[in-house]
Amino acid sequence: MSGRWTARRLLVRRAMTRPAASVLVAVLALLTVAVAAAVPRLVEQQSTAELAYQLKAIGPVGRSLQGSANFPEPWSIEGAPAPDLDQIYSGLQSAFDTARESLPPLLRGQVGAPQWIAQSPTLPVTQLDGASTLLGLQLTADPSYLTKIHVVQGSTPATWTASDTEPAEATRSIPIDVVISTEAAATLKLKPGDIIGAAVVGGVAGTEYRVSGLFEPRDAGSDYWKQNPSLLPASTALTPRGVAYPSAAVFVDPLTVGRTSATFGSARITLYYPVRAEGVEGADAGLLRSQLDAVVAAGIAMPDDGRTMPVVTQSDQAAETAVERGALLAGLLALLAAAPIGLVFAVLLLGVQVVVRARRADLVLASARGASGLQVRGSLALEGALLSVPAAIAVTALATALIPVRIEPSGFVLPALVAVAVPALYAVLPVTAAAPGPVVRLLAQLRGVAEIAVVLFAVLSLILLARRGLAQTATMVGVDPLLSVAPLLLAVSVGIVVLRGYPLPMRAARRAATRSRGLTAFIGAIRATRSPTIGLAGVLALVVGISVSLFSTVLLTTFSAGIEQAASESVGADARVDGSALSPAVRTAVAGVDGVREVAGIQYLSSATVEHSPITDTVTMLLAQTAPLGSLRALPPDLAVEVDGRVPVVVSADLLEQLGRSRTATIDGVKVRVVGSLPAASGLGPRDDWMIADAVFAPRFQTTFAPATLLIRADPAARSGLGSPVRRAASGDPDAVVTTVAEASADRAAEPVVSGIRIGLLAGAVISVLLCALALVLSTVAAGAARGRTAGILRTLGMPRRRLTDLIAWELVPVAVVALLAGAALGLLLPVVVTTAVDLRPFTGGLVRPVPLLDPLLLAAVLAAFAAVVLGAGAVAVAVGDRISPSSTLKMGAS
């Protein structure tokens, strides 16, 4: 001997025995730890992305904290000098800044500096450079307005030197300077230098205003103009008698506010705090929502008399939606991952079993020389720990660095469990005696009880899923382990049924082999019945592999169909164009796009009053081109022809139910007859209480047909690329918005939770197939010793070596076929279980709950691909099993 055999050298020698198996276990442990460390962080990343997506979807206006209140005037004291800027604005600015600083840290980090303006009511003016006219001016004050506008003509407004508390005769000759946007000036036909006279009240002329200049925004896309949309375009105001006249908002010098107390005494403050869409972790979405709710409930304290300004925001609802979808995503991913996770540990168990059986001779020898059971098991546990613990530490640190999310306990607990599980398996599995020990015998006796318990738990989890549903459970308590492991329990139950039922046909095969002259079939049938190569772990691998593959295929198909159906429901046709009043030129251009078959225009009238019918309420009246619309909706024919002197109409199903047996009514003086109905949610615009008539009857409703929506039906081949040409055709209307089903489907599919589910399904299917193939090989290797003893005896008796391959095939093929058939049945059952427990509409966005959609061709392709993988793995398993030398097993005798 070159040296003394120390314990360290013995351990090293043992580890070098069949190192390939140890390397395989190390790789499996590494991959499992990587998944355990990365998945919780990726789910958290998806939740963060979902929160940001929901906040971005509502836009900067919807996200912001908005409020409005009366403009206070603490300086308006009789005989006091004109106030300065601090007196007018600093108190308000300080109150708004203080309100932001008092926000909780999380919300304060998302909320920007306050922005606010003060606006007077619309002031009617009756003269323009001495000529009678009727215009409206809304005086606007912003102490920082010059940082937001650029005067392109004229000059900035000067501070008014008079005061509206003085007699009107003394101030009329001193006009108030204002600046107006170039867009509004073009509409009102104003230019720099124009003098606008206010209304005459009691024979006394009011204040005059001078257009000192025209401005354009420095950044027209900034949130300031989105929050205050009335500052740029002209608008429409109404007189007390309901007469419409043009109006516009104009800026005055900030100091002018202190000299126009009578005007700004009735002004209103419009305040908003911008809210960022990004920067909050998904785990904090619930906290963000509660803090937003608290701010909305408390309001913003005003500086004058303790009043509070009420505030509103859509961010709280967006955060709530993110919380609900995030919880449902976590629950659904846990449900989808349960079976593959069980498969991972089953394959790890097989790998460790291969290593331990390769060490069996050394273990028996060590035990015979006095090593205690604790020492034997401890040495193997140390070997397992060396394979898993360093990998777990390194991979967890790498995942933490590469996936920068807030560290949650699960990100460390799951990798630690994997790291501990490997040495635990090493310590539990070693066998140092030919006969099983008392613990093993006890476990064998309890196997039946454990199998019954698994089946009962599977039934219980299915009942709970059906009664409670995953969505309700995820929202209330998060991920429920008993519900989440339902697929795994089902897979294990199916595996148990396969192993318990499999011997029955094999006994028939054995009886048939007894009557035949083939020795291989006889021995193969006996071995396959008594000790099948593929045990529970192998059967579980096959069942999970095929079931997850089919389940993922069905669910992906269901998701795609549900998303497309939801997009079709939201668009209402293959494409649609929405605007204010689409001109005939735009309609003609859209109809002329290549691939467009039909274009149906819809005009939405204001709520119409129902008279002389069972209901005395208002309905939404729609005018439409019913002839082309009939190709998109199931409409009765001849809707452009009167029926008994009445206008034929189609109503929503809910309105038809309200009408009862009555089929006639009077709508704003127009007599109508109901000739048909459609579901309320028919994608025509309103969701309930609507009535549609043909556009030829527009004069009856005292209007000219000017559709706000065009529904488009296109050739199937042109639908995917319909968006761009329709946008070009509708470019004549600057307000036109084009939406297609293909684009709406793509937008929905790109949402974080939807993409996360798709990635999870695909990853689960791929990992399950690979693990299934590996499990077949490992099962064959693990059974090598027992097979080798039989093969050695048979070779001694003269059996040719090529017959050993047939023997291995007998052990693999029948049980594999039965397991695959059972797994395929389970794979088609699981989508029904999941869609029953999980309402997928929060993900698809549709009105109808998605049900499993089976694509026979796609399922056949998946089955064929999986069968090819299994055949390949089986060929490898046969090759590996055939390499075992029977002589090596005979040397150990019965060991």
PDB file of N, CA, C and O in Angstrom, residues 415-467:
ATOM      1  N   PRO A 415     -34.651  27.249  -2.059  1.00  0.00           N
ATOM      2  CA  PRO A 415     -33.329  26.668  -2.354  1.00  0.00           C
ATOM      3  C   PRO A 415     -32.741  25.912  -1.164  1.00  0.00           C
ATOM      4  O   PRO A 415     -32.072  24.883  -1.359  1.00  0.00           O
ATOM      5  N   ALA A 416     -32.980  26.413   0.051  1.00  0.00           N
ATOM      6  CA  ALA A 416     -32.467  25.711   1.229  1.00  0.00           C
ATOM      7  C   ALA A 416     -33.109  24.337   1.383  1.00  0.00           C
ATOM      8  O   ALA A 416     -32.435  23.354   1.747  1.00  0.00           O
ATOM      9  N   LEU A 417     -34.405  24.235   1.090  1.00  0.00           N
ATOM     10  CA  LEU A 417     -35.075  22.938   1.168  1.00  0.00           C
ATOM     11  C   LEU A 417     -34.486  21.952   0.173  1.00  0.00           C
ATOM     12  O   LEU A 417     -34.296  20.765   0.487  1.00  0.00           O
ATOM     13  N   VAL A 418     -34.192  22.426  -1.034  1.00  0.00           N
ATOM     14  CA  VAL A 418     -33.573  21.548  -2.031  1.00  0.00           C
ATOM     15  C   VAL A 418     -32.191  21.111  -1.564  1.00  0.00           C
ATOM     16  O   VAL A 418     -31.818  19.936  -1.672  1.00  0.00           O
ATOM     17  N   ALA A 419     -31.426  22.077  -1.060  1.00  0.00           N
ATOM     18  CA  ALA A 419     -30.073  21.750  -0.596  1.00  0.00           C
ATOM     19  C   ALA A 419     -30.098  20.726   0.523  1.00  0.00           C
ATOM     20  O   ALA A 419     -29.228  19.851   0.606  1.00  0.00           O
ATOM     21  N   VAL A 420     -31.097  20.800   1.396  1.00  0.00           N
ATOM     22  CA  VAL A 420     -31.194  19.850   2.508  1.00  0.00           C
ATOM     23  C   VAL A 420     -31.769  18.521   2.043  1.00  0.00           C
ATOM     24  O   VAL A 420     -31.421  17.453   2.573  1.00  0.00           O
ATOM     25  N   ALA A 421     -32.642  18.553   1.043  1.00  0.00           N
ATOM     26  CA  ALA A 421     -33.306  17.324   0.598  1.00  0.00           C
ATOM     27  C   ALA A 421     -32.316  16.327   0.015  1.00  0.00           C
ATOM     28  O   ALA A 421     -32.462  15.108   0.205  1.00  0.00           O
ATOM     29  N   VAL A 422     -31.309  16.807  -0.706  1.00  0.00           N
ATOM     30  CA  VAL A 422     -30.361  15.883  -1.343  1.00  0.00           C
ATOM     31  C   VAL A 422     -29.588  15.072  -0.305  1.00  0.00           C
ATOM     32  O   VAL A 422     -29.582  13.825  -0.362  1.00  0.00           O
ATOM     33  N   PRO A 423     -28.897  15.679   0.681  1.00  0.00           N
ATOM     34  CA  PRO A 423     -28.219  14.846   1.694  1.00  0.00           C
ATOM     35  C   PRO A 423     -29.198  14.009   2.509  1.00  0.00           C
ATOM     36  O   PRO A 423     -28.843  12.909   2.960  1.00  0.00           O
ATOM     37  N   ALA A 424     -30.427  14.509   2.706  1.00  0.00           N
ATOM     38  CA  ALA A 424     -31.412  13.714   3.444  1.00  0.00           C
ATOM     39  C   ALA A 424     -31.740  12.430   2.680  1.00  0.00           C
ATOM     40  O   ALA A 424     -31.852  11.347   3.283  1.00  0.00           O
ATOM     41  N   LEU A 425     -31.872  12.525   1.356  1.00  0.00           N
ATOM     42  CA  LEU A 425     -32.124  11.335   0.548  1.00  0.00           C
ATOM     43  C   LEU A 425     -30.931  10.380   0.599  1.00  0.00           C
ATOM     44  O   LEU A 425     -31.100   9.154   0.666  1.00  0.00           O
ATOM     45  N   TYR A 426     -29.737  10.933   0.550  1.00  0.00           N
ATOM     46  CA  TYR A 426     -28.543  10.091   0.654  1.00  0.00           C
ATOM     47  C   TYR A 426     -28.547   9.315   1.982  1.00  0.00           C
ATOM     48  O   TYR A 426     -28.146   8.155   2.039  1.00  0.00           O
ATOM     49  N   ALA A 427     -28.961   9.977   3.055  1.00  0.00           N
ATOM     50  CA  ALA A 427     -28.909   9.346   4.372  1.00  0.00           C
ATOM     51  C   ALA A 427     -30.021   8.331   4.579  1.00  0.00           C
ATOM     52  O   ALA A 427     -29.854   7.355   5.315  1.00  0.00           O
ATOM     53  N   VAL A 428     -31.156   8.526   3.931  1.00  0.00           N
ATOM     54  CA  VAL A 428     -32.306   7.657   4.159  1.00  0.00           C
ATOM     55  C   VAL A 428     -32.213   6.377   3.346  1.00  0.00           C
ATOM     56  O   VAL A 428     -32.610   5.290   3.801  1.00  0.00           O
ATOM     57  N   LEU A 429     -31.635   6.453   2.128  1.00  0.00           N
ATOM     58  CA  LEU A 429     -31.711   5.330   1.197  1.00  0.00           C
ATOM     59  C   LEU A 429     -30.710   4.199   1.394  1.00  0.00           C
ATOM     60  O   LEU A 429     -30.961   3.108   0.907  1.00  0.00           O
ATOM     61  N   PRO A 430     -29.532   4.370   2.034  1.00  0.00           N
ATOM     62  CA  PRO A 430     -28.546   3.279   2.026  1.00  0.00           C
ATOM     63  C   PRO A 430     -29.065   1.993   2.659  1.00  0.00           C
ATOM     64  O   PRO A 430     -29.790   2.018   3.653  1.00  0.00           O
ATOM     65  N   VAL A 431     -28.687   0.878   2.026  1.00  0.00           N
ATOM     66  CA  VAL A 431     -29.058  -0.457   2.512  1.00  0.00           C
ATOM     67  C   VAL A 431     -27.766  -1.248   2.669  1.00  0.00           C
ATOM     68  O   VAL A 431     -27.021  -1.421   1.712  1.00  0.00           O
ATOM     69  N   THR A 432     -27.473  -1.717   3.853  1.00  0.00           N
ATOM     70  CA  THR A 432     -26.219  -2.451   4.106  1.00  0.00           C
ATOM     71  C   THR A 432     -26.471  -3.902   4.442  1.00  0.00           C
ATOM     72  O   THR A 432     -25.565  -4.609   4.870  1.00  0.00           O
ATOM     73  N   ALA A 433     -27.687  -4.378   4.298  1.00  0.00           N
ATOM     74  CA  ALA A 433     -27.984  -5.788   4.579  1.00  0.00           C
ATOM     75  C   ALA A 433     -28.749  -6.362   3.407  1.00  0.00           C
ATOM     76  O   ALA A 433     -29.449  -5.660   2.692  1.00  0.00           O
ATOM     77  N   ALA A 434     -28.602  -7.672   3.228  1.00  0.00           N
ATOM     78  CA  ALA A 434     -29.289  -8.303   2.102  1.00  0.00           C
ATOM     79  C   ALA A 434     -30.787  -8.246   2.283  1.00  0.00           C
ATOM     80  O   ALA A 434     -31.544  -8.029   1.336  1.00  0.00           O
ATOM     81  N   ALA A 435     -31.248  -8.478   3.494  1.00  0.00           N
ATOM     82  CA  ALA A 435     -32.677  -8.413   3.760  1.00  0.00           C
ATOM     83  C   ALA A 435     -33.051  -7.023   4.228  1.00  0.00           C
ATOM     84  O   ALA A 435     -32.260  -6.352   4.897  1.00  0.00           O
ATOM     85  N   PRO A 436     -34.236  -6.564   3.912  1.00  0.00           N
ATOM     86  CA  PRO A 436     -34.649  -5.234   4.350  1.00  0.00           C
ATOM     87  C   PRO A 436     -34.765  -5.177   5.867  1.00  0.00           C
ATOM     88  O   PRO A 436     -35.146  -6.143   6.525  1.00  0.00           O
ATOM     89  N   GLY A 437     -34.443  -4.013   6.395  1.00  0.00           N
ATOM     90  CA  GLY A 437     -34.509  -3.819   7.823  1.00  0.00           C
ATOM     91  C   GLY A 437     -35.925  -3.623   8.303  1.00  0.00           C
ATOM     92  O   GLY A 437     -36.887  -3.578   7.527  1.00  0.00           O
ATOM     93  N   PRO A 438     -36.091  -3.507   9.633  1.00  0.00           N
ATOM     94  CA  PRO A 438     -37.440  -3.362  10.184  1.00  0.00           C
ATOM     95  C   PRO A 438     -38.129  -2.087   9.732  1.00  0.00           C
ATOM     96  O   PRO A 438     -39.345  -2.068   9.521  1.00  0.00           O
ATOM     97  N   VAL A 439     -37.356  -1.016   9.578  1.00  0.00           N
ATOM     98  CA  VAL A 439     -37.973   0.241   9.128  1.00  0.00           C
ATOM     99  C   VAL A 439     -38.507   0.102   7.720  1.00  0.00           C
ATOM    100  O   VAL A 439     -39.623   0.525   7.403  1.00  0.00           O
ATOM    101  N   VAL A 440     -37.677  -0.545   6.860  1.00  0.00           N
ATOM    102  CA  VAL A 440     -38.121  -0.734   5.471  1.00  0.00           C
ATOM    103  C   VAL A 440     -39.352  -1.628   5.418  1.00  0.00           C
ATOM    104  O   VAL A 440     -40.290  -1.388   4.653  1.00  0.00           O
ATOM    105  N   ARG A 441     -39.338  -2.699   6.248  1.00  0.00           N
ATOM    106  CA  ARG A 441     -40.509  -3.593   6.272  1.00  0.00           C
ATOM    107  C   ARG A 441     -41.756  -2.865   6.756  1.00  0.00           C
ATOM    108  O   ARG A 441     -42.852  -3.068   6.228  1.00  0.00           O
ATOM    109  N   LEU A 442     -41.577  -1.983   7.741  1.00  0.00           N
ATOM    110  CA  LEU A 442     -42.719  -1.218   8.245  1.00  0.00           C
ATOM    111  C   LEU A 442     -43.259  -0.283   7.158  1.00  0.00           C
ATOM    112  O   LEU A 442     -44.479  -0.171   6.965  1.00  0.00           O
ATOM    113  N   LEU A 443     -42.349   0.373   6.460  1.00  0.00           N
ATOM    114  CA  LEU A 443     -42.788   1.261   5.386  1.00  0.00           C
ATOM    115  C   LEU A 443     -43.500   0.490   4.292  1.00  0.00           C
ATOM    116  O   LEU A 443     -44.484   0.972   3.707  1.00  0.00           O
ATOM    117  N   ALA A 444     -43.009  -0.715   3.991  1.00  0.00           N
ATOM    118  CA  ALA A 444     -43.678  -1.530   2.973  1.00  0.00           C
ATOM    119  C   ALA A 444     -45.090  -1.905   3.407  1.00  0.00           C
ATOM    120  O   ALA A 444     -46.016  -1.942   2.590  1.00  0.00           O
ATOM    121  N   GLN A 445     -45.225  -2.204   4.719  1.00  0.00           N
ATOM    122  CA  GLN A 445     -46.550  -2.547   5.222  1.00  0.00           C
ATOM    123  C   GLN A 445     -47.500  -1.352   5.192  1.00  0.00           C
ATOM    124  O   GLN A 445     -48.709  -1.516   5.026  1.00  0.00           O
ATOM    125  N   LEU A 446     -46.940  -0.160   5.367  1.00  0.00           N
ATOM    126  CA  LEU A 446     -47.781   1.046   5.381  1.00  0.00           C
ATOM    127  C   LEU A 446     -48.012   1.612   3.985  1.00  0.00           C
ATOM    128  O   LEU A 446     -48.675   2.642   3.851  1.00  0.00           O
ATOM    129  N   ARG A 447     -47.460   0.967   2.965  1.00  0.00           N
ATOM    130  CA  ARG A 447     -47.595   1.513   1.614  1.00  0.00           C
ATOM    131  C   ARG A 447     -49.063   1.611   1.191  1.00  0.00           C
ATOM    132  O   ARG A 447     -49.488   2.612   0.631  1.00  0.00           O
ATOM    133  N   GLY A 448     -49.822   0.566   1.507  1.00  0.00           N
ATOM    134  CA  GLY A 448     -51.235   0.592   1.118  1.00  0.00           C
ATOM    135  C   GLY A 448     -51.983   1.737   1.777  1.00  0.00           C
ATOM    136  O   GLY A 448     -52.802   2.416   1.146  1.00  0.00           O
ATOM    137  N   VAL A 449     -51.706   1.947   3.089  1.00  0.00           N
ATOM    138  CA  VAL A 449     -52.363   3.052   3.800  1.00  0.00           C
ATOM    139  C   VAL A 449     -51.984   4.392   3.176  1.00  0.00           C
ATOM    140  O   VAL A 449     -52.825   5.275   2.987  1.00  0.00           O
ATOM    141  N   ALA A 450     -50.673   4.551   2.826  1.00  0.00           N
ATOM    142  CA  ALA A 450     -50.228   5.803   2.214  1.00  0.00           C
ATOM    143  C   ALA A 450     -50.891   6.027   0.863  1.00  0.00           C
ATOM    144  O   ALA A 450     -51.276   7.157   0.531  1.00  0.00           O
ATOM    145  N   GLU A 451     -51.036   4.954   0.081  1.00  0.00           N
ATOM    146  CA  GLU A 451     -51.665   5.107  -1.225  1.00  0.00           C
ATOM    147  C   GLU A 451     -53.126   5.524  -1.086  1.00  0.00           C
ATOM    148  O   GLU A 451     -53.610   6.392  -1.824  1.00  0.00           O
ATOM    149  N   ILE A 452     -53.831   4.920  -0.145  1.00  0.00           N
ATOM    150  CA  ILE A 452     -55.230   5.308   0.083  1.00  0.00           C
ATOM    151  C   ILE A 452     -55.308   6.766   0.537  1.00  0.00           C
ATOM    152  O   ILE A 452     -56.184   7.527   0.104  1.00  0.00           O
ATOM    153  N   ALA A 453     -54.365   7.183   1.406  1.00  0.00           N
ATOM    154  CA  ALA A 453     -54.360   8.567   1.885  1.00  0.00           C
ATOM    155  C   ALA A 453     -54.128   9.541   0.726  1.00  0.00           C
ATOM    156  O   ALA A 453     -54.782  10.597   0.650  1.00  0.00           O
ATOM    157  N   VAL A 454     -53.215   9.185  -0.181  1.00  0.00           N
ATOM    158  CA  VAL A 454     -52.965  10.057  -1.329  1.00  0.00           C
ATOM    159  C   VAL A 454     -54.211  10.207  -2.173  1.00  0.00           C
ATOM    160  O   VAL A 454     -54.572  11.318  -2.606  1.00  0.00           O
ATOM    161  N   VAL A 455     -54.886   9.103  -2.445  1.00  0.00           N
ATOM    162  CA  VAL A 455     -56.109   9.165  -3.263  1.00  0.00           C
ATOM    163  C   VAL A 455     -57.175  10.013  -2.566  1.00  0.00           C
ATOM    164  O   VAL A 455     -57.863  10.828  -3.193  1.00  0.00           O
ATOM    165  N   LEU A 456     -57.327   9.839  -1.255  1.00  0.00           N
ATOM    166  CA  LEU A 456     -58.322  10.620  -0.511  1.00  0.00           C
ATOM    167  C   LEU A 456     -57.976  12.111  -0.544  1.00  0.00           C
ATOM    168  O   LEU A 456     -58.864  12.962  -0.704  1.00  0.00           O
ATOM    169  N   PHE A 457     -56.701  12.436  -0.368  1.00  0.00           N
ATOM    170  CA  PHE A 457     -56.297  13.840  -0.431  1.00  0.00           C
ATOM    171  C   PHE A 457     -56.538  14.417  -1.828  1.00  0.00           C
ATOM    172  O   PHE A 457     -56.906  15.587  -1.969  1.00  0.00           O
ATOM    173  N   ALA A 458     -56.318  13.621  -2.854  1.00  0.00           N
ATOM    174  CA  ALA A 458     -56.587  14.085  -4.215  1.00  0.00           C
ATOM    175  C   ALA A 458     -58.064  14.404  -4.397  1.00  0.00           C
ATOM    176  O   ALA A 458     -58.433  15.450  -4.970  1.00  0.00           O
ATOM    177  N   VAL A 459     -58.925  13.525  -3.898  1.00  0.00           N
ATOM    178  CA  VAL A 459     -60.370  13.773  -3.990  1.00  0.00           C
ATOM    179  C   VAL A 459     -60.750  15.016  -3.196  1.00  0.00           C
ATOM    180  O   VAL A 459     -61.539  15.856  -3.663  1.00  0.00           O
ATOM    181  N   LEU A 460     -60.183  15.159  -1.994  1.00  0.00           N
ATOM    182  CA  LEU A 460     -60.483  16.323  -1.161  1.00  0.00           C
ATOM    183  C   LEU A 460     -60.058  17.617  -1.845  1.00  0.00           C
ATOM    184  O   LEU A 460     -60.799  18.607  -1.843  1.00  0.00           O
ATOM    185  N   SER A 461     -58.861  17.617  -2.423  1.00  0.00           N
ATOM    186  CA  SER A 461     -58.394  18.837  -3.086  1.00  0.00           C
ATOM    187  C   SER A 461     -59.273  19.188  -4.277  1.00  0.00           C
ATOM    188  O   SER A 461     -59.549  20.368  -4.535  1.00  0.00           O
ATOM    189  N   LEU A 462     -59.748  18.189  -5.024  1.00  0.00           N
ATOM    190  CA  LEU A 462     -60.641  18.457  -6.153  1.00  0.00           C
ATOM    191  C   LEU A 462     -61.967  19.030  -5.675  1.00  0.00           C
ATOM    192  O   LEU A 462     -62.511  19.962  -6.288  1.00  0.00           O
ATOM    193  N   ILE A 463     -62.482  18.500  -4.582  1.00  0.00           N
ATOM    194  CA  ILE A 463     -63.750  19.018  -4.045  1.00  0.00           C
ATOM    195  C   ILE A 463     -63.590  20.474  -3.607  1.00  0.00           C
ATOM    196  O   ILE A 463     -64.440  21.327  -3.884  1.00  0.00           O
ATOM    197  N   LEU A 464     -62.479  20.768  -2.936  1.00  0.00           N
ATOM    198  CA  LEU A 464     -62.244  22.145  -2.493  1.00  0.00           C
ATOM    199  C   LEU A 464     -62.066  23.086  -3.677  1.00  0.00           C
ATOM    200  O   LEU A 464     -62.548  24.228  -3.664  1.00  0.00           O
ATOM    201  N   LEU A 465     -61.361  22.625  -4.699  1.00  0.00           N
ATOM    202  CA  LEU A 465     -61.199  23.452  -5.887  1.00  0.00           C
ATOM    203  C   LEU A 465     -62.542  23.759  -6.532  1.00  0.00           C
ATOM    204  O   LEU A 465     -62.811  24.885  -6.961  1.00  0.00           O
ATOM    205  N   ALA A 466     -63.389  22.742  -6.620  1.00  0.00           N
ATOM    206  CA  ALA A 466     -64.691  22.938  -7.258  1.00  0.00           C
ATOM    207  C   ALA A 466     -65.587  23.855  -6.434  1.00  0.00           C
ATOM    208  O   ALA A 466     -66.335  24.666  -6.980  1.00  0.00           O
ATOM    209  N   ARG A 467     -65.502  23.758  -5.101  1.00  0.00           N
ATOM    210  CA  ARG A 467     -66.399  24.540  -4.252  1.00  0.00           C
ATOM    211  C   ARG A 467     -65.887  25.946  -4.009  1.00  0.00           C
ATOM    212  O   ARG A 467     -66.640  26.913  -4.079  1.00  0.00           O
TER     213      ARG A 467
END
